Amino acid sequence: MKRLVVGWAESTGLAKAIARKKGWKFSILDAGRFPDGEINLRFTCDVKGGEVYLVQTLHNPDERLMEVFFAAHTARELGAKKIVLIAPYLCYMRQDKRFRPYEAVSSRIMAKMMNSCLDGIMTIDPHLHRYKSLREIFTIESKTLTADGALADFIRKKLKNPLIIGPDAESYQWAKDVARMVGCEAIVLKKKRYTAKHVAIRMDKKLSFGGKSIAVIDDMISTGHTMAEVVKDVKSLGGRKIYCICIHPVFVNEAYGMLSRLGAKVISSNTIPHKTNRIDISDIIVKAL
Ligand code: R5P
C-alpha cells in the first residue's frame, strides 16, 4: 500500500524529515484562504488507496484544527484507506474538566471531532493530568510518545552538575523520569495558579543552588509565568545557570522575551517550530510509525 506524508507549509520541515527517514512520499497540502477568510484546501497528489499521515502541530489551534478536519474528510472522500494525524503538540488537553459551571470540556469535544474523521492520532507528551490516557477521550487508535529521553540526552550532554526542578505536581512525571535517565536529583515544587498570568510557586528557602546547572522542566511554556516564578526563586537562592526546558514551546505573547530577560536560557523541542528548538523529536515519531 502506498504511504504518503502530507505536510502543511509550516510543518514541512518535520513532515519531510519523517518522509525521508521512512522512505515514504512527501506531499505538501495547499491550505489557502478565500478572500473572506474561509479555508480553501487542496491535496497536491492522489491519495486514493493510500495510507495518509497528516503532519500538523496544534498550537493556536482553532484554524489549524479546522484545516485538519477538512483535510481528513477530503482524504476520505478521495479514497484514502487510512488517515492518521501526527500532531506533535495536541491542543486543548488542559481543558479536561468543567472548571466552572456550564463550561465546555474542550478536550473531549476536540477528540470527538477527530474520532469522526481520522483512523489514528499520534502525539508527543500530551498534557495528561486528569485523564490517565488518551484512550479516555479517543475511540480511534491513539499513540502517546514521549520526548523524555531526548530531554535527558540534551541535559546529559550540555549541562554540568545538573539539578532538575519540576514547577508543579503535573510536571512530576517528566521531572522524575528525566532525572532518572540523567542520573541526577529532581525537586518538584508546589504551584497555585490564580489566573493565567498570576501563579505562585512554593519553594523551600533552605535550598541552595550554588555550583549547579538548574534545569526547570515542564511539558509546555505558555504564558511563561510558571517558569518565570521558578527562575526568580532559584536566582534568589543563589542559582546562576538556569535553563528553562520545555517539550512544547507554545509561548504566548511575550513569554519567551520575559524568560530571556530574567537571564534564563530557554530550550525547547521542535514539536512547535521556534528559535529555541534544540531538541529534535523526528526520530521519536519515525521509530513509532
Ligand atoms: C500546567 O500544568 C502545565 O504543565 C504548565 O505548567 C503550564 O501550562 C505552563 O503555563 P504557563 O507558561 O502559562 O505558566
CSV table of C-alpha atoms and ligand atoms in Angstrom, one decimal:
chain,number,residue,atom,x,y,z
A,1,MET,CA,0.0,0.0,0.0
A,2,LYS,CA,1.3,3.5,-0.8
A,3,ARG,CA,2.2,5.6,2.2
A,4,LEU,CA,2.1,9.4,2.0
A,5,VAL,CA,3.3,12.0,4.5
A,6,VAL,CA,1.3,15.2,4.0
A,7,GLY,CA,2.6,18.5,5.5
A,8,TRP,CA,1.3,22.0,5.8
A,9,ALA,CA,3.7,24.8,4.7
A,10,GLU,CA,4.6,25.4,8.4
A,11,SER,CA,5.1,21.7,9.2
A,12,THR,CA,7.1,20.9,6.1
A,13,GLY,CA,10.4,20.5,7.9
A,14,LEU,CA,9.2,17.8,10.2
A,15,ALA,CA,6.9,16.2,7.6
A,16,LYS,CA,9.8,16.0,5.1
A,17,ALA,CA,12.1,14.6,7.7
A,18,ILE,CA,9.6,11.8,8.6
A,19,ALA,CA,9.0,11.0,4.9
A,20,ARG,CA,12.8,10.9,4.2
A,21,LYS,CA,13.6,8.7,7.2
A,22,LYS,CA,10.8,6.3,6.4
A,23,GLY,CA,11.4,6.3,2.6
A,24,TRP,CA,7.7,7.4,2.0
A,25,LYS,CA,6.5,10.0,-0.4
A,26,PHE,CA,6.1,13.6,0.9
A,27,SER,CA,3.4,15.9,-0.4
A,28,ILE,CA,2.5,19.5,0.5
A,29,LEU,CA,-1.0,20.4,1.4
A,30,ASP,CA,-2.3,23.6,-0.1
A,31,ALA,CA,-4.2,25.3,2.7
A,32,GLY,CA,-5.1,28.7,1.3
A,33,ARG,CA,-7.9,31.2,2.0
A,34,PHE,CA,-10.7,32.6,0.0
A,35,PRO,CA,-11.0,36.4,0.1
A,36,ASP,CA,-13.4,36.3,3.0
A,37,GLY,CA,-11.0,34.2,5.1
A,38,GLU,CA,-12.7,30.8,4.6
A,39,ILE,CA,-10.4,27.8,4.1
A,40,ASN,CA,-9.6,26.7,0.6
A,41,LEU,CA,-7.8,23.4,1.0
A,42,ARG,CA,-6.4,21.0,-1.6
A,43,PHE,CA,-4.2,17.9,-1.7
A,44,THR,CA,-1.5,18.2,-4.3
A,45,CYS,CA,-1.3,14.5,-5.1
A,46,ASP,CA,-3.6,11.5,-5.4
A,47,VAL,CA,-4.3,9.9,-2.0
A,48,LYS,CA,-6.6,7.1,-3.4
A,49,GLY,CA,-6.0,3.8,-1.8
A,50,GLY,CA,-3.1,5.1,0.3
A,51,GLU,CA,-2.3,5.5,4.0
A,52,VAL,CA,-2.1,9.2,4.6
A,53,TYR,CA,-0.1,10.7,7.5
A,54,LEU,CA,-1.1,14.3,8.1
A,55,VAL,CA,1.6,16.2,10.0
A,56,GLN,CA,0.4,19.3,11.8
A,57,THR,CA,1.1,20.6,15.2
A,58,LEU,CA,-1.8,22.3,17.1
A,59,HIS,CA,-0.7,25.4,19.0
A,60,ASN,CA,-3.0,28.4,18.4
A,61,PRO,CA,-5.3,25.6,17.4
A,62,ASP,CA,-8.6,26.8,16.0
A,63,GLU,CA,-7.8,27.5,12.4
A,64,ARG,CA,-5.3,24.6,12.3
A,65,LEU,CA,-7.9,22.2,13.7
A,66,MET,CA,-10.4,23.2,11.1
A,67,GLU,CA,-7.8,22.6,8.4
A,68,VAL,CA,-7.1,19.2,9.9
A,69,PHE,CA,-10.8,18.3,9.8
A,70,PHE,CA,-11.1,19.5,6.2
A,71,ALA,CA,-8.0,17.6,5.2
A,72,ALA,CA,-9.1,14.3,6.9
A,73,HIS,CA,-12.6,14.4,5.4
A,74,THR,CA,-11.3,15.3,2.0
A,75,ALA,CA,-8.7,12.5,2.1
A,76,ARG,CA,-11.6,10.1,2.9
A,77,GLU,CA,-13.8,11.4,0.1
A,78,LEU,CA,-10.8,11.0,-2.3
A,79,GLY,CA,-10.4,7.3,-1.3
A,80,ALA,CA,-7.6,7.2,1.3
A,81,LYS,CA,-7.7,3.9,3.1
A,82,LYS,CA,-6.2,5.1,6.4
A,83,ILE,CA,-5.8,8.6,7.7
A,84,VAL,CA,-3.5,9.3,10.7
A,85,LEU,CA,-2.8,12.7,12.3
A,86,ILE,CA,0.7,13.2,13.6
A,87,ALA,CA,0.2,16.2,15.9
A,88,PRO,CA,3.4,16.6,17.9
A,89,TYR,CA,1.6,19.1,20.2
A,90,LEU,CA,-2.0,18.3,20.9
A,91,CYS,CA,-4.2,21.2,21.8
A,92,TYR,CA,-7.0,21.6,24.4
A,93,MET,CA,-5.7,18.9,26.7
A,94,ARG,CA,-5.6,21.2,29.8
A,95,GLN,CA,-9.4,21.6,29.5
A,96,ASP,CA,-10.0,18.2,30.9
A,97,LYS,CA,-12.9,19.1,33.3
A,98,ARG,CA,-15.7,21.6,33.7
A,99,PHE,CA,-13.8,24.1,35.8
A,100,ARG,CA,-16.7,26.5,36.1
A,101,PRO,CA,-20.4,25.7,35.8
A,102,TYR,CA,-21.7,25.3,32.1
A,103,GLU,CA,-18.1,25.5,30.7
A,104,ALA,CA,-17.1,23.4,27.7
A,105,VAL,CA,-14.8,20.4,28.3
A,106,SER,CA,-12.9,21.3,25.2
A,107,SER,CA,-10.5,18.3,25.1
A,108,ARG,CA,-13.5,15.9,24.9
A,109,ILE,CA,-15.1,17.9,22.0
A,110,MET,CA,-11.8,18.1,20.1
A,111,ALA,CA,-11.3,14.3,20.5
A,112,LYS,CA,-14.9,13.6,19.3
A,113,MET,CA,-14.3,15.7,16.2
A,114,MET,CA,-11.1,13.8,15.5
A,115,ASN,CA,-12.8,10.5,16.1
A,116,SER,CA,-15.3,11.3,13.4
A,117,CYS,CA,-12.7,11.8,10.6
A,118,LEU,CA,-9.4,10.1,11.5
A,119,ASP,CA,-8.3,6.5,11.9
A,120,GLY,CA,-5.5,7.3,14.3
A,121,ILE,CA,-3.6,10.0,16.1
A,122,MET,CA,0.0,10.2,17.3
A,123,THR,CA,1.3,12.9,19.6
A,124,ILE,CA,4.1,13.7,22.0
A,125,ASP,CA,3.7,14.2,25.7
A,126,PRO,CA,0.1,15.3,25.7
A,127,HIS,CA,-1.0,17.1,28.9
A,128,LEU,CA,-2.4,14.0,30.6
A,129,HIS,CA,-3.5,15.2,34.1
A,130,ARG,CA,-7.0,14.1,35.0
A,131,TYR,CA,-7.1,11.7,32.0
A,132,LYS,CA,-4.7,8.9,32.6
A,133,SER,CA,-4.6,8.0,28.9
A,134,LEU,CA,-5.7,9.4,25.5
A,135,ARG,CA,-8.0,6.3,25.3
A,136,GLU,CA,-10.3,8.0,27.8
A,137,ILE,CA,-11.3,10.5,25.0
A,138,PHE,CA,-10.2,9.0,21.7
A,139,THR,CA,-12.0,5.9,20.2
A,140,ILE,CA,-9.6,5.9,17.3
A,141,GLU,CA,-6.2,4.3,17.7
A,142,SER,CA,-4.1,6.8,19.7
A,143,LYS,CA,-0.3,6.7,20.3
A,144,THR,CA,1.3,8.7,23.0
A,145,LEU,CA,5.1,9.2,22.6
A,146,THR,CA,7.4,10.9,25.0
A,147,ALA,CA,10.4,13.3,24.5
A,148,ASP,CA,11.8,12.4,27.9
A,149,GLY,CA,14.8,10.6,26.5
A,150,ALA,CA,15.6,13.4,24.2
A,151,LEU,CA,15.4,15.9,27.0
A,152,ALA,CA,17.7,13.7,29.2
A,153,ASP,CA,20.2,13.4,26.3
A,154,PHE,CA,20.3,17.2,26.0
A,155,ILE,CA,20.8,17.7,29.7
A,156,ARG,CA,23.5,15.0,29.9
A,157,LYS,CA,25.5,16.5,27.0
A,158,LYS,CA,25.1,20.2,27.7
A,159,LEU,CA,24.7,20.8,31.5
A,160,LYS,CA,27.4,20.4,34.1
A,161,ASN,CA,26.3,19.2,37.5
A,162,PRO,CA,22.6,19.4,36.7
A,163,LEU,CA,19.7,19.6,39.2
A,164,ILE,CA,16.2,19.2,37.8
A,165,ILE,CA,13.2,21.2,39.0
A,166,GLY,CA,9.6,20.4,38.2
A,167,PRO,CA,7.5,23.5,38.9
A,168,ASP,CA,4.3,21.7,39.8
A,169,ALA,CA,2.7,18.4,40.6
A,170,GLU,CA,1.8,17.9,36.9
A,171,SER,CA,5.4,18.2,35.9
A,172,TYR,CA,6.4,15.4,38.3
A,173,GLN,CA,6.1,12.7,35.6
A,174,TRP,CA,8.6,14.5,33.3
A,175,ALA,CA,11.0,15.7,36.0
A,176,LYS,CA,11.2,12.4,37.7
A,177,ASP,CA,11.8,10.4,34.5
A,178,VAL,CA,14.3,12.8,33.1
A,179,ALA,CA,16.3,12.9,36.4
A,180,ARG,CA,16.4,9.1,36.5
A,181,MET,CA,17.7,9.0,33.0
A,182,VAL,CA,20.3,11.7,33.6
A,183,GLY,CA,21.2,10.2,37.0
A,184,CYS,CA,20.7,13.4,39.0
A,185,GLU,CA,18.4,14.8,41.6
A,186,ALA,CA,14.9,16.2,40.9
A,187,ILE,CA,12.9,18.5,43.1
A,188,VAL,CA,9.1,19.0,42.4
A,189,LEU,CA,7.6,22.3,43.7
A,190,LYS,CA,4.0,23.3,44.6
A,191,LYS,CA,2.2,25.7,42.4
A,192,LYS,CA,-1.0,27.7,42.8
A,193,ARG,CA,-2.5,29.3,39.7
A,194,TYR,CA,-4.8,32.2,40.5
A,195,THR,CA,-5.2,33.5,36.9
A,196,ALA,CA,-3.5,32.8,33.6
A,197,LYS,CA,-0.9,35.4,34.5
A,198,HIS,CA,-0.8,35.1,38.2
A,199,VAL,CA,1.0,32.0,39.6
A,200,ALA,CA,2.6,31.4,43.0
A,201,ILE,CA,5.3,28.8,43.5
A,202,ARG,CA,6.3,27.4,46.9
A,203,MET,CA,10.0,26.7,47.2
A,204,ASP,CA,11.9,25.6,50.3
A,205,LYS,CA,14.0,28.7,51.2
A,206,LYS,CA,16.7,26.4,52.7
A,207,LEU,CA,17.6,25.1,49.3
A,208,SER,CA,20.9,26.2,47.9
A,209,PHE,CA,21.8,26.1,44.2
A,210,GLY,CA,25.4,27.4,44.0
A,211,GLY,CA,27.5,25.4,41.5
A,212,LYS,CA,24.6,23.7,39.9
A,213,SER,CA,23.1,23.9,36.5
A,214,ILE,CA,19.4,24.2,37.1
A,215,ALA,CA,17.1,22.6,34.5
A,216,VAL,CA,13.5,23.7,35.1
A,217,ILE,CA,11.5,21.2,33.1
A,218,ASP,CA,7.8,21.4,32.1
A,219,ASP,CA,5.7,19.9,29.3
A,220,MET,CA,4.9,23.4,28.0
A,221,ILE,CA,5.6,27.0,28.4
A,222,SER,CA,2.5,29.0,27.6
A,223,THR,CA,2.4,32.5,29.2
A,224,GLY,CA,5.8,31.7,30.8
A,225,HIS,CA,4.6,32.8,34.3
A,226,THR,CA,5.2,29.3,35.8
A,227,MET,CA,8.8,29.3,34.6
A,228,ALA,CA,9.3,33.0,35.5
A,229,GLU,CA,8.3,32.4,39.1
A,230,VAL,CA,10.6,29.5,39.5
A,231,VAL,CA,13.5,31.4,37.9
A,232,LYS,CA,13.1,34.3,40.3
A,233,ASP,CA,13.1,32.0,43.3
A,234,VAL,CA,16.1,30.0,42.0
A,235,LYS,CA,18.0,33.2,41.5
A,236,SER,CA,17.2,34.4,45.0
A,237,LEU,CA,18.7,31.2,46.4
A,238,GLY,CA,21.9,31.6,44.5
A,239,GLY,CA,21.2,29.8,41.3
A,240,ARG,CA,23.1,31.3,38.3
A,241,LYS,CA,23.0,28.9,35.4
A,242,ILE,CA,19.3,28.4,34.8
A,243,TYR,CA,17.8,26.5,31.9
A,244,CYS,CA,14.0,26.6,31.2
A,245,ILE,CA,13.4,23.4,29.2
A,246,CYS,CA,10.1,22.5,27.7
A,247,ILE,CA,8.7,20.0,25.3
A,248,HIS,CA,6.1,22.3,23.8
A,249,PRO,CA,7.1,25.9,23.2
A,250,VAL,CA,3.7,27.4,23.0
A,251,PHE,CA,5.0,30.9,24.0
A,252,VAL,CA,2.0,33.2,24.3
A,253,ASN,CA,2.8,36.8,23.5
A,254,GLU,CA,5.9,38.0,25.4
A,255,ALA,CA,6.6,34.6,27.2
A,256,TYR,CA,10.0,34.0,25.6
A,257,GLY,CA,11.2,37.6,26.0
A,258,MET,CA,10.2,37.6,29.6
A,259,LEU,CA,12.2,34.5,30.4
A,260,SER,CA,15.2,35.7,28.5
A,261,ARG,CA,15.2,39.0,30.3
A,262,LEU,CA,15.2,37.1,33.6
A,263,GLY,CA,18.5,35.6,32.4
A,264,ALA,CA,17.3,32.1,31.8
A,265,LYS,CA,18.4,30.1,28.8
A,266,VAL,CA,15.2,28.8,27.1
A,267,ILE,CA,15.4,25.4,25.3
A,268,SER,CA,12.6,23.5,23.6
A,269,SER,CA,11.9,20.5,21.4
A,270,ASN,CA,10.7,21.1,17.9
A,271,THR,CA,7.1,19.9,18.5
A,272,ILE,CA,6.3,23.5,17.7
A,273,PRO,CA,8.7,25.4,15.4
A,274,HIS,CA,10.5,28.2,17.4
A,275,LYS,CA,14.0,29.7,17.6
A,276,THR,CA,14.6,27.9,21.0
A,277,ASN,CA,14.3,24.4,19.3
A,278,ARG,CA,17.4,22.4,20.3
A,279,ILE,CA,15.9,19.0,20.8
A,280,ASP,CA,14.7,17.1,17.8
A,281,ILE,CA,11.7,14.8,18.1
A,282,SER,CA,11.5,13.5,14.5
A,283,ASP,CA,13.3,10.2,15.3
A,284,ILE,CA,10.8,9.5,18.1
A,285,ILE,CA,8.0,9.7,15.6
A,286,VAL,CA,9.8,7.8,12.9
A,287,LYS,CA,10.5,4.9,15.3
A,288,ALA,CA,6.8,4.7,16.3
A,289,LEU,CA,5.5,4.6,12.7
B,1,R5P,C1,0.3,23.1,33.6
B,1,R5P,O1,0.1,22.3,34.5
B,1,R5P,C2,1.5,22.9,32.6
B,1,R5P,O2,2.2,21.7,32.9
B,1,R5P,C3,2.4,24.0,32.6
B,1,R5P,O3,3.0,24.2,33.8
B,1,R5P,C4,1.6,25.3,32.3
B,1,R5P,O4,0.7,25.1,31.3
B,1,R5P,C5,2.5,26.4,31.9
B,1,R5P,O5,1.7,27.5,31.7
B,1,R5P,P1,2.3,29.0,31.8
B,1,R5P,O6,3.5,29.1,30.9
B,1,R5P,O7,1.2,29.8,31.2
B,1,R5P,O8,2.5,29.3,33.2
